[in-house]
């Protein structure tokens, strides 16, 4: 993972999206926050099917029909059929201590946090006055294997976050609140238990396919393949195409499917 951190930190166009401080106990670290991800999808424009003219989205005044510039747009909340307009100070007044400060409220084992809650990762970079404290927090997170849990405000809403170390950096991972996760109660889920013999063979199959996890083995190949099609079409060429046909197993016997999977060493679509 080290090369990922180095690659992102070497980018000249990286801009801080949040500045403030990170605190644990009485230790306070001034930091800047940078996005730790970049979109790998192709930037496709929307066009009119008739003449391929670019489709533009405009911010239009509902009453006049005229376009409104960003600097003239404010935010408001409809209350009792009347808008209450909010300015920058109003958003900060709602929680001034969290607008510019992330307080680590507790530490926990990262394994206790369900992956369903994770949302977006960010790098935290220390200001010059916070280098020693930053290093201390990073090192103690590495030594203990713990992650910090905190709250902060960004983009006019409150977020809960996980603070952890990655190589030489401290990572802030924004996670979802519990109330943002839907319940599975409305789904039609099976309540029956698996047969012991089928379960045992399925465990054998899982063990056969288990390897050390290495994220570098997984690449976003779709965008590259789509780019090849785009380049070919620009030259009036067409790449060969064979539609995928899902072939279901001839047998509905789970044991037979599991045996076939184990003998082939590959997963089968069933």
PDB file of C-alpha atoms in Angstrom:
ATOM      1  CA  UNK A   1       0.000   0.000   0.000  1.00  0.00           C
ATOM      2  CA  UNK A   2       2.986   2.348   0.421  1.00  0.00           C
ATOM      3  CA  UNK A   3       3.115   3.220  -3.291  1.00  0.00           C
ATOM      4  CA  UNK A   4      -0.559   4.282  -3.172  1.00  0.00           C
ATOM      5  CA  UNK A   5       0.137   6.799  -0.413  1.00  0.00           C
ATOM      6  CA  UNK A   6       3.247   8.101  -2.208  1.00  0.00           C
ATOM      7  CA  UNK A   7       1.408   8.394  -5.524  1.00  0.00           C
ATOM      8  CA  UNK A   8      -1.379  10.470  -4.015  1.00  0.00           C
ATOM      9  CA  UNK A   9       0.907  12.725  -1.999  1.00  0.00           C
ATOM     10  CA  UNK A  10       3.072  13.494  -5.061  1.00  0.00           C
ATOM     11  CA  UNK A  11       0.117  14.860  -7.018  1.00  0.00           C
ATOM     12  CA  UNK A  12       0.523  18.592  -7.508  1.00  0.00           C
ATOM     13  CA  UNK A  13      -3.202  19.186  -7.915  1.00  0.00           C
ATOM     14  CA  UNK A  14      -4.186  17.774  -4.527  1.00  0.00           C
ATOM     15  CA  UNK A  15      -6.165  20.377  -2.639  1.00  0.00           C
ATOM     16  CA  UNK A  16      -7.207  20.270   0.988  1.00  0.00           C
ATOM     17  CA  UNK A  17     -10.964  19.825   1.278  1.00  0.00           C
ATOM     18  CA  UNK A  18     -11.069  20.499   5.036  1.00  0.00           C
ATOM     19  CA  UNK A  19      -8.706  22.155   7.521  1.00  0.00           C
ATOM     20  CA  UNK A  20      -8.934  22.031  11.274  1.00  0.00           C
ATOM     21  CA  UNK A  21      -7.533  19.957  14.108  1.00  0.00           C
ATOM     22  CA  UNK A  22      -7.526  16.386  15.353  1.00  0.00           C
ATOM     23  CA  UNK A  23      -7.500  15.768  19.080  1.00  0.00           C
ATOM     24  CA  UNK A  24      -7.156  12.864  21.502  1.00  0.00           C
ATOM     25  CA  UNK A  25      -7.068  13.595  25.210  1.00  0.00           C
ATOM     26  CA  UNK A  26      -5.333  16.963  25.593  1.00  0.00           C
ATOM     27  CA  UNK A  27      -3.194  16.432  22.480  1.00  0.00           C
ATOM     28  CA  UNK A  28      -4.264  18.687  19.609  1.00  0.00           C
ATOM     29  CA  UNK A  29      -2.968  18.247  16.032  1.00  0.00           C
ATOM     30  CA  UNK A  30      -3.619  20.873  13.322  1.00  0.00           C
ATOM     31  CA  UNK A  31      -4.315  18.979  10.106  1.00  0.00           C
ATOM     32  CA  UNK A  32      -5.434  19.268   6.489  1.00  0.00           C
ATOM     33  CA  UNK A  33      -7.733  16.680   4.898  1.00  0.00           C
ATOM     34  CA  UNK A  34      -7.234  15.334   1.359  1.00  0.00           C
ATOM     35  CA  UNK A  35      -9.386  12.872  -0.562  1.00  0.00           C
ATOM     36  CA  UNK A  36      -7.692   9.461  -0.682  1.00  0.00           C
ATOM     37  CA  UNK A  37      -9.576   8.210  -3.736  1.00  0.00           C
ATOM     38  CA  UNK A  38      -9.960   9.111  -7.387  1.00  0.00           C
ATOM     39  CA  UNK A  39     -12.609   8.037  -9.861  1.00  0.00           C
ATOM     40  CA  UNK A  40     -11.398   5.479 -12.408  1.00  0.00           C
ATOM     41  CA  UNK A  41     -14.505   5.653 -14.607  1.00  0.00           C
ATOM     42  CA  UNK A  42     -14.455   7.427 -17.962  1.00  0.00           C
ATOM     43  CA  UNK A  43     -15.866  10.952 -18.086  1.00  0.00           C
ATOM     44  CA  UNK A  44     -18.727  10.468 -20.538  1.00  0.00           C
ATOM     45  CA  UNK A  45     -20.788  13.437 -21.743  1.00  0.00           C
ATOM     46  CA  UNK A  46     -24.535  13.304 -22.357  1.00  0.00           C
ATOM     47  CA  UNK A  47     -25.495  14.144 -25.935  1.00  0.00           C
ATOM     48  CA  UNK A  48     -28.698  14.723 -27.886  1.00  0.00           C
ATOM     49  CA  UNK A  49     -29.365  11.549 -29.893  1.00  0.00           C
ATOM     50  CA  UNK A  50     -30.416  13.587 -32.955  1.00  0.00           C
ATOM     51  CA  UNK A  51     -27.368  15.816 -33.528  1.00  0.00           C
ATOM     52  CA  UNK A  52     -24.902  14.810 -30.755  1.00  0.00           C
ATOM     53  CA  UNK A  53     -25.100  18.288 -29.221  1.00  0.00           C
ATOM     54  CA  UNK A  54     -23.855  18.446 -25.633  1.00  0.00           C
ATOM     55  CA  UNK A  55     -26.573  18.411 -22.961  1.00  0.00           C
ATOM     56  CA  UNK A  56     -26.102  21.209 -20.417  1.00  0.00           C
ATOM     57  CA  UNK A  57     -27.657  21.444 -16.964  1.00  0.00           C
ATOM     58  CA  UNK A  58     -28.476  24.936 -15.771  1.00  0.00           C
ATOM     59  CA  UNK A  59     -29.464  26.413 -12.412  1.00  0.00           C
ATOM     60  CA  UNK A  60     -32.682  28.184 -13.356  1.00  0.00           C
ATOM     61  CA  UNK A  61     -34.894  30.517 -11.323  1.00  0.00           C
ATOM     62  CA  UNK A  62     -38.309  28.842 -11.120  1.00  0.00           C
ATOM     63  CA  UNK A  63     -40.139  32.194 -11.361  1.00  0.00           C
ATOM     64  CA  UNK A  64     -38.163  34.020 -14.060  1.00  0.00           C
ATOM     65  CA  UNK A  65     -36.758  31.083 -16.025  1.00  0.00           C
ATOM     66  CA  UNK A  66     -33.344  32.806 -16.018  1.00  0.00           C
ATOM     67  CA  UNK A  67     -30.050  31.088 -15.154  1.00  0.00           C
ATOM     68  CA  UNK A  68     -28.598  31.912 -11.719  1.00  0.00           C
ATOM     69  CA  UNK A  69     -24.827  32.136 -11.044  1.00  0.00           C
ATOM     70  CA  UNK A  70     -23.358  30.029  -8.225  1.00  0.00           C
ATOM     71  CA  UNK A  71     -22.425  33.135  -6.198  1.00  0.00           C
ATOM     72  CA  UNK A  72     -26.082  34.158  -6.111  1.00  0.00           C
ATOM     73  CA  UNK A  73     -27.379  30.829  -4.814  1.00  0.00           C
ATOM     74  CA  UNK A  74     -28.193  30.395  -1.111  1.00  0.00           C
ATOM     75  CA  UNK A  75     -29.623  27.460   0.823  1.00  0.00           C
ATOM     76  CA  UNK A  76     -32.941  27.469   2.602  1.00  0.00           C
ATOM     77  CA  UNK A  77     -35.322  25.213   4.515  1.00  0.00           C
ATOM     78  CA  UNK A  78     -39.070  25.259   3.815  1.00  0.00           C
ATOM     79  CA  UNK A  79     -40.809  25.769   7.157  1.00  0.00           C
ATOM     80  CA  UNK A  80     -44.526  26.536   7.425  1.00  0.00           C
ATOM     81  CA  UNK A  81     -44.674  27.194   3.655  1.00  0.00           C
ATOM     82  CA  UNK A  82     -41.930  29.841   3.898  1.00  0.00           C
ATOM     83  CA  UNK A  83     -38.192  29.512   3.241  1.00  0.00           C
ATOM     84  CA  UNK A  84     -35.748  30.179   6.080  1.00  0.00           C
ATOM     85  CA  UNK A  85     -32.482  31.168   4.357  1.00  0.00           C
ATOM     86  CA  UNK A  86     -29.232  29.959   5.962  1.00  0.00           C
ATOM     87  CA  UNK A  87     -25.757  31.448   5.562  1.00  0.00           C
ATOM     88  CA  UNK A  88     -22.277  30.067   6.330  1.00  0.00           C
ATOM     89  CA  UNK A  89     -22.376  31.299   9.929  1.00  0.00           C
ATOM     90  CA  UNK A  90     -25.635  29.460  10.597  1.00  0.00           C
ATOM     91  CA  UNK A  91     -24.077  26.132   9.625  1.00  0.00           C
ATOM     92  CA  UNK A  92     -21.092  26.773  11.919  1.00  0.00           C
ATOM     93  CA  UNK A  93     -23.342  27.905  14.798  1.00  0.00           C
ATOM     94  CA  UNK A  94     -25.080  24.490  14.741  1.00  0.00           C
ATOM     95  CA  UNK A  95     -21.860  22.849  15.944  1.00  0.00           C
ATOM     96  CA  UNK A  96     -18.855  25.200  16.037  1.00  0.00           C
ATOM     97  CA  UNK A  97     -16.642  22.751  17.921  1.00  0.00           C
ATOM     98  CA  UNK A  98     -17.091  20.066  15.230  1.00  0.00           C
ATOM     99  CA  UNK A  99     -16.797  22.368  12.210  1.00  0.00           C
ATOM    100  CA  UNK A 100     -13.057  22.856  12.733  1.00  0.00           C
ATOM    101  CA  UNK A 101     -12.152  20.035  15.118  1.00  0.00           C
ATOM    102  CA  UNK A 102     -12.286  16.236  15.118  1.00  0.00           C
ATOM    103  CA  UNK A 103     -12.274  14.881  18.667  1.00  0.00           C
ATOM    104  CA  UNK A 104     -11.408  11.191  19.062  1.00  0.00           C
ATOM    105  CA  UNK A 105     -14.087  10.103  21.532  1.00  0.00           C
ATOM    106  CA  UNK A 106     -12.923   6.511  21.947  1.00  0.00           C
ATOM    107  CA  UNK A 107     -10.629   3.832  20.552  1.00  0.00           C
ATOM    108  CA  UNK A 108     -11.738   0.398  19.360  1.00  0.00           C
ATOM    109  CA  UNK A 109     -10.541  -2.641  17.440  1.00  0.00           C
ATOM    110  CA  UNK A 110     -11.096  -1.985  13.749  1.00  0.00           C
ATOM    111  CA  UNK A 111     -12.524  -5.503  13.358  1.00  0.00           C
ATOM    112  CA  UNK A 112     -15.487  -4.445  15.518  1.00  0.00           C
ATOM    113  CA  UNK A 113     -16.663  -1.978  12.853  1.00  0.00           C
ATOM    114  CA  UNK A 114     -18.839  -3.622  10.188  1.00  0.00           C
ATOM    115  CA  UNK A 115     -17.652  -2.893   6.637  1.00  0.00           C
ATOM    116  CA  UNK A 116     -21.217  -1.856   5.748  1.00  0.00           C
ATOM    117  CA  UNK A 117     -20.648   1.423   7.608  1.00  0.00           C
ATOM    118  CA  UNK A 118     -17.531   2.504   5.689  1.00  0.00           C
ATOM    119  CA  UNK A 119     -18.096   5.298   3.186  1.00  0.00           C
ATOM    120  CA  UNK A 120     -15.114   7.460   2.072  1.00  0.00           C
ATOM    121  CA  UNK A 121     -11.392   7.533   3.005  1.00  0.00           C
ATOM    122  CA  UNK A 122      -9.265  10.685   3.406  1.00  0.00           C
ATOM    123  CA  UNK A 123      -5.613  11.407   4.167  1.00  0.00           C
ATOM    124  CA  UNK A 124      -4.797  13.678   7.103  1.00  0.00           C
ATOM    125  CA  UNK A 125      -1.618  15.746   6.750  1.00  0.00           C
ATOM    126  CA  UNK A 126      -0.168  17.637   9.723  1.00  0.00           C
ATOM    127  CA  UNK A 127       0.605  21.343   9.755  1.00  0.00           C
ATOM    128  CA  UNK A 128       4.227  22.143  10.737  1.00  0.00           C
ATOM    129  CA  UNK A 129       3.292  22.746  14.372  1.00  0.00           C
ATOM    130  CA  UNK A 130       1.642  19.322  14.655  1.00  0.00           C
ATOM    131  CA  UNK A 131       4.302  17.019  13.206  1.00  0.00           C
ATOM    132  CA  UNK A 132       5.437  15.454  16.524  1.00  0.00           C
ATOM    133  CA  UNK A 133       1.899  14.908  17.803  1.00  0.00           C
ATOM    134  CA  UNK A 134       0.850  13.498  14.410  1.00  0.00           C
ATOM    135  CA  UNK A 135       3.737  11.012  14.476  1.00  0.00           C
ATOM    136  CA  UNK A 136       2.846  10.018  18.036  1.00  0.00           C
ATOM    137  CA  UNK A 137      -0.791   9.284  17.172  1.00  0.00           C
ATOM    138  CA  UNK A 138       0.195   7.380  14.025  1.00  0.00           C
ATOM    139  CA  UNK A 139       2.743   5.272  15.923  1.00  0.00           C
ATOM    140  CA  UNK A 140       0.399   4.464  18.807  1.00  0.00           C
ATOM    141  CA  UNK A 141      -2.330   3.392  16.358  1.00  0.00           C
ATOM    142  CA  UNK A 142       0.169   1.071  14.673  1.00  0.00           C
ATOM    143  CA  UNK A 143       1.479  -0.319  17.957  1.00  0.00           C
ATOM    144  CA  UNK A 144      -1.937  -0.992  19.514  1.00  0.00           C
ATOM    145  CA  UNK A 145      -3.785  -1.981  16.335  1.00  0.00           C
ATOM    146  CA  UNK A 146      -6.604   0.325  17.438  1.00  0.00           C
ATOM    147  CA  UNK A 147      -8.704   2.821  15.523  1.00  0.00           C
ATOM    148  CA  UNK A 148     -10.058   6.116  16.842  1.00  0.00           C
ATOM    149  CA  UNK A 149     -13.745   7.028  16.583  1.00  0.00           C
ATOM    150  CA  UNK A 150     -14.761  10.685  16.274  1.00  0.00           C
ATOM    151  CA  UNK A 151     -17.318  13.200  15.006  1.00  0.00           C
ATOM    152  CA  UNK A 152     -16.901  16.241  12.772  1.00  0.00           C
ATOM    153  CA  UNK A 153     -18.866  18.525  10.426  1.00  0.00           C
ATOM    154  CA  UNK A 154     -18.086  18.835   6.701  1.00  0.00           C
ATOM    155  CA  UNK A 155     -20.246  19.991   3.773  1.00  0.00           C
ATOM    156  CA  UNK A 156     -22.957  21.185   6.144  1.00  0.00           C
ATOM    157  CA  UNK A 157     -23.576  17.832   7.795  1.00  0.00           C
ATOM    158  CA  UNK A 158     -22.191  15.837  10.695  1.00  0.00           C
ATOM    159  CA  UNK A 159     -20.125  12.709  10.101  1.00  0.00           C
ATOM    160  CA  UNK A 160     -18.864   9.907  12.289  1.00  0.00           C
ATOM    161  CA  UNK A 161     -15.375   8.722  11.354  1.00  0.00           C
ATOM    162  CA  UNK A 162     -12.713   6.109  11.986  1.00  0.00           C
ATOM    163  CA  UNK A 163      -9.093   7.246  12.430  1.00  0.00           C
ATOM    164  CA  UNK A 164      -6.416   4.655  11.584  1.00  0.00           C
ATOM    165  CA  UNK A 165      -2.820   4.486  10.370  1.00  0.00           C
ATOM    166  CA  UNK A 166      -1.669   3.370   6.914  1.00  0.00           C
ATOM    167  CA  UNK A 167       2.092   3.257   6.357  1.00  0.00           C
ATOM    168  CA  UNK A 168       3.299   6.779   7.292  1.00  0.00           C
ATOM    169  CA  UNK A 169      -0.120   8.411   7.059  1.00  0.00           C
ATOM    170  CA  UNK A 170      -3.148   8.798   9.295  1.00  0.00           C
ATOM    171  CA  UNK A 171      -6.336   7.908   7.443  1.00  0.00           C
ATOM    172  CA  UNK A 172      -9.770   9.264   8.276  1.00  0.00           C
ATOM    173  CA  UNK A 173     -12.513   6.981   7.012  1.00  0.00           C
ATOM    174  CA  UNK A 174     -15.962   8.561   7.006  1.00  0.00           C
ATOM    175  CA  UNK A 175     -18.565   6.011   8.064  1.00  0.00           C
ATOM    176  CA  UNK A 176     -22.348   5.973   8.139  1.00  0.00           C
ATOM    177  CA  UNK A 177     -24.494   6.445  11.223  1.00  0.00           C
ATOM    178  CA  UNK A 178     -26.493   3.413  12.351  1.00  0.00           C
ATOM    179  CA  UNK A 179     -29.788   5.130  11.419  1.00  0.00           C
ATOM    180  CA  UNK A 180     -28.583   5.410   7.800  1.00  0.00           C
ATOM    181  CA  UNK A 181     -28.454   1.621   7.400  1.00  0.00           C
ATOM    182  CA  UNK A 182     -31.709   0.028   6.325  1.00  0.00           C
ATOM    183  CA  UNK A 183     -33.128  -2.973   8.133  1.00  0.00           C
ATOM    184  CA  UNK A 184     -33.287  -6.290   6.290  1.00  0.00           C
ATOM    185  CA  UNK A 185     -36.640  -7.148   7.910  1.00  0.00           C
ATOM    186  CA  UNK A 186     -38.638  -6.387   4.765  1.00  0.00           C
ATOM    187  CA  UNK A 187     -36.695  -8.900   2.658  1.00  0.00           C
ATOM    188  CA  UNK A 188     -37.825 -12.462   1.964  1.00  0.00           C
ATOM    189  CA  UNK A 189     -34.810 -14.319   3.358  1.00  0.00           C
ATOM    190  CA  UNK A 190     -34.493 -18.090   3.865  1.00  0.00           C
ATOM    191  CA  UNK A 191     -34.831 -19.339   7.435  1.00  0.00           C
ATOM    192  CA  UNK A 192     -33.926 -22.958   6.754  1.00  0.00           C
ATOM    193  CA  UNK A 193     -30.514 -24.268   7.786  1.00  0.00           C
ATOM    194  CA  UNK A 194     -28.055 -25.910   5.420  1.00  0.00           C
ATOM    195  CA  UNK A 195     -27.554 -29.665   5.464  1.00  0.00           C
ATOM    196  CA  UNK A 196     -24.413 -30.601   7.484  1.00  0.00           C
ATOM    197  CA  UNK A 197     -22.912 -32.558   4.559  1.00  0.00           C
ATOM    198  CA  UNK A 198     -23.436 -29.653   2.140  1.00  0.00           C
ATOM    199  CA  UNK A 199     -22.058 -27.185   4.678  1.00  0.00           C
ATOM    200  CA  UNK A 200     -18.931 -29.286   5.207  1.00  0.00           C
ATOM    201  CA  UNK A 201     -18.249 -29.490   1.469  1.00  0.00           C
ATOM    202  CA  UNK A 202     -18.926 -25.758   1.032  1.00  0.00           C
ATOM    203  CA  UNK A 203     -16.365 -25.077   3.788  1.00  0.00           C
ATOM    204  CA  UNK A 204     -13.855 -27.221   1.903  1.00  0.00           C
ATOM    205  CA  UNK A 205     -14.513 -25.194  -1.247  1.00  0.00           C
ATOM    206  CA  UNK A 206     -14.063 -21.897   0.618  1.00  0.00           C
ATOM    207  CA  UNK A 207     -10.791 -23.152   2.106  1.00  0.00           C
ATOM    208  CA  UNK A 208      -9.600 -24.216  -1.345  1.00  0.00           C
ATOM    209  CA  UNK A 209     -10.259 -20.711  -2.705  1.00  0.00           C
ATOM    210  CA  UNK A 210      -8.813 -18.875   0.309  1.00  0.00           C
ATOM    211  CA  UNK A 211      -5.616 -16.898  -0.340  1.00  0.00           C
ATOM    212  CA  UNK A 212      -3.900 -13.899   1.294  1.00  0.00           C
ATOM    213  CA  UNK A 213      -5.742 -10.746   0.234  1.00  0.00           C
ATOM    214  CA  UNK A 214      -3.823  -8.449  -2.111  1.00  0.00           C
ATOM    215  CA  UNK A 215      -5.813  -5.486  -3.481  1.00  0.00           C
ATOM    216  CA  UNK A 216      -3.216  -4.931  -6.242  1.00  0.00           C
ATOM    217  CA  UNK A 217      -4.430  -8.127  -7.947  1.00  0.00           C
ATOM    218  CA  UNK A 218      -7.784  -6.479  -8.667  1.00  0.00           C
ATOM    219  CA  UNK A 219      -7.832  -3.912 -11.462  1.00  0.00           C
ATOM    220  CA  UNK A 220     -10.587  -1.779 -12.967  1.00  0.00           C
ATOM    221  CA  UNK A 221     -10.356  -3.284 -16.467  1.00  0.00           C
ATOM    222  CA  UNK A 222     -13.793  -2.150 -17.648  1.00  0.00           C
ATOM    223  CA  UNK A 223     -12.725   1.472 -18.282  1.00  0.00           C
ATOM    224  CA  UNK A 224      -9.679   0.341 -20.300  1.00  0.00           C
ATOM    225  CA  UNK A 225     -11.789  -1.999 -22.432  1.00  0.00           C
ATOM    226  CA  UNK A 226     -14.402   0.720 -22.963  1.00  0.00           C
ATOM    227  CA  UNK A 227     -11.625   3.110 -24.056  1.00  0.00           C
ATOM    228  CA  UNK A 228     -10.498   0.565 -26.687  1.00  0.00           C
ATOM    229  CA  UNK A 229     -14.042   0.487 -28.059  1.00  0.00           C
ATOM    230  CA  UNK A 230     -14.130   4.314 -28.137  1.00  0.00           C
ATOM    231  CA  UNK A 231     -10.820   4.512 -30.029  1.00  0.00           C
ATOM    232  CA  UNK A 232     -11.946   1.822 -32.483  1.00  0.00           C
ATOM    233  CA  UNK A 233     -15.285   3.580 -33.135  1.00  0.00           C
ATOM    234  CA  UNK A 234     -13.450   6.873 -33.724  1.00  0.00           C
ATOM    235  CA  UNK A 235     -11.625   5.157 -36.602  1.00  0.00           C
ATOM    236  CA  UNK A 236     -14.801   3.582 -37.969  1.00  0.00           C
ATOM    237  CA  UNK A 237     -13.857   0.120 -36.726  1.00  0.00           C
ATOM    238  CA  UNK A 238     -15.816  -2.354 -34.628  1.00  0.00           C
ATOM    239  CA  UNK A 239     -14.270  -4.711 -32.099  1.00  0.00           C
ATOM    240  CA  UNK A 240     -15.500  -8.321 -32.107  1.00  0.00           C
ATOM    241  CA  UNK A 241     -18.277  -8.903 -29.612  1.00  0.00           C
ATOM    242  CA  UNK A 242     -19.663 -12.111 -28.209  1.00  0.00           C
ATOM    243  CA  UNK A 243     -22.641 -11.718 -25.828  1.00  0.00           C
ATOM    244  CA  UNK A 244     -22.241 -13.560 -22.566  1.00  0.00           C
ATOM    245  CA  UNK A 245     -24.565 -16.478 -22.084  1.00  0.00           C
ATOM    246  CA  UNK A 246     -25.035 -17.720 -18.534  1.00  0.00           C
ATOM    247  CA  UNK A 247     -25.193 -21.502 -18.594  1.00  0.00           C
ATOM    248  CA  UNK A 248     -26.887 -22.927 -15.537  1.00  0.00           C
ATOM    249  CA  UNK A 249     -25.813 -26.201 -14.057  1.00  0.00           C
ATOM    250  CA  UNK A 250     -27.699 -29.186 -15.446  1.00  0.00           C
ATOM    251  CA  UNK A 251     -28.173 -30.570 -11.964  1.00  0.00           C
ATOM    252  CA  UNK A 252     -29.943 -28.845  -9.092  1.00  0.00           C
ATOM    253  CA  UNK A 253     -28.221 -31.122  -6.601  1.00  0.00           C
ATOM    254  CA  UNK A 254     -26.056 -28.890  -4.392  1.00  0.00           C
ATOM    255  CA  UNK A 255     -23.742 -31.759  -3.448  1.00  0.00           C
ATOM    256  CA  UNK A 256     -23.055 -32.493  -7.122  1.00  0.00           C
ATOM    257  CA  UNK A 257     -22.338 -28.820  -7.823  1.00  0.00           C
ATOM    258  CA  UNK A 258     -19.993 -28.612  -4.831  1.00  0.00           C
ATOM    259  CA  UNK A 259     -18.143 -31.783  -5.852  1.00  0.00           C
ATOM    260  CA  UNK A 260     -17.706 -30.453  -9.383  1.00  0.00           C
ATOM    261  CA  UNK A 261     -16.447 -27.142  -8.015  1.00  0.00           C
ATOM    262  CA  UNK A 262     -13.893 -28.847  -5.772  1.00  0.00           C
ATOM    263  CA  UNK A 263     -12.637 -31.112  -8.530  1.00  0.00           C
ATOM    264  CA  UNK A 264     -12.219 -28.261 -11.022  1.00  0.00           C
ATOM    265  CA  UNK A 265     -10.721 -25.863  -8.491  1.00  0.00           C
ATOM    266  CA  UNK A 266     -12.863 -23.088  -9.953  1.00  0.00           C
ATOM    267  CA  UNK A 267     -16.158 -21.542  -8.961  1.00  0.00           C
ATOM    268  CA  UNK A 268     -19.094 -22.414 -11.170  1.00  0.00           C
ATOM    269  CA  UNK A 269     -22.145 -20.282 -11.850  1.00  0.00           C
ATOM    270  CA  UNK A 270     -25.145 -22.245 -10.620  1.00  0.00           C
TER     271      UNK A 270
END
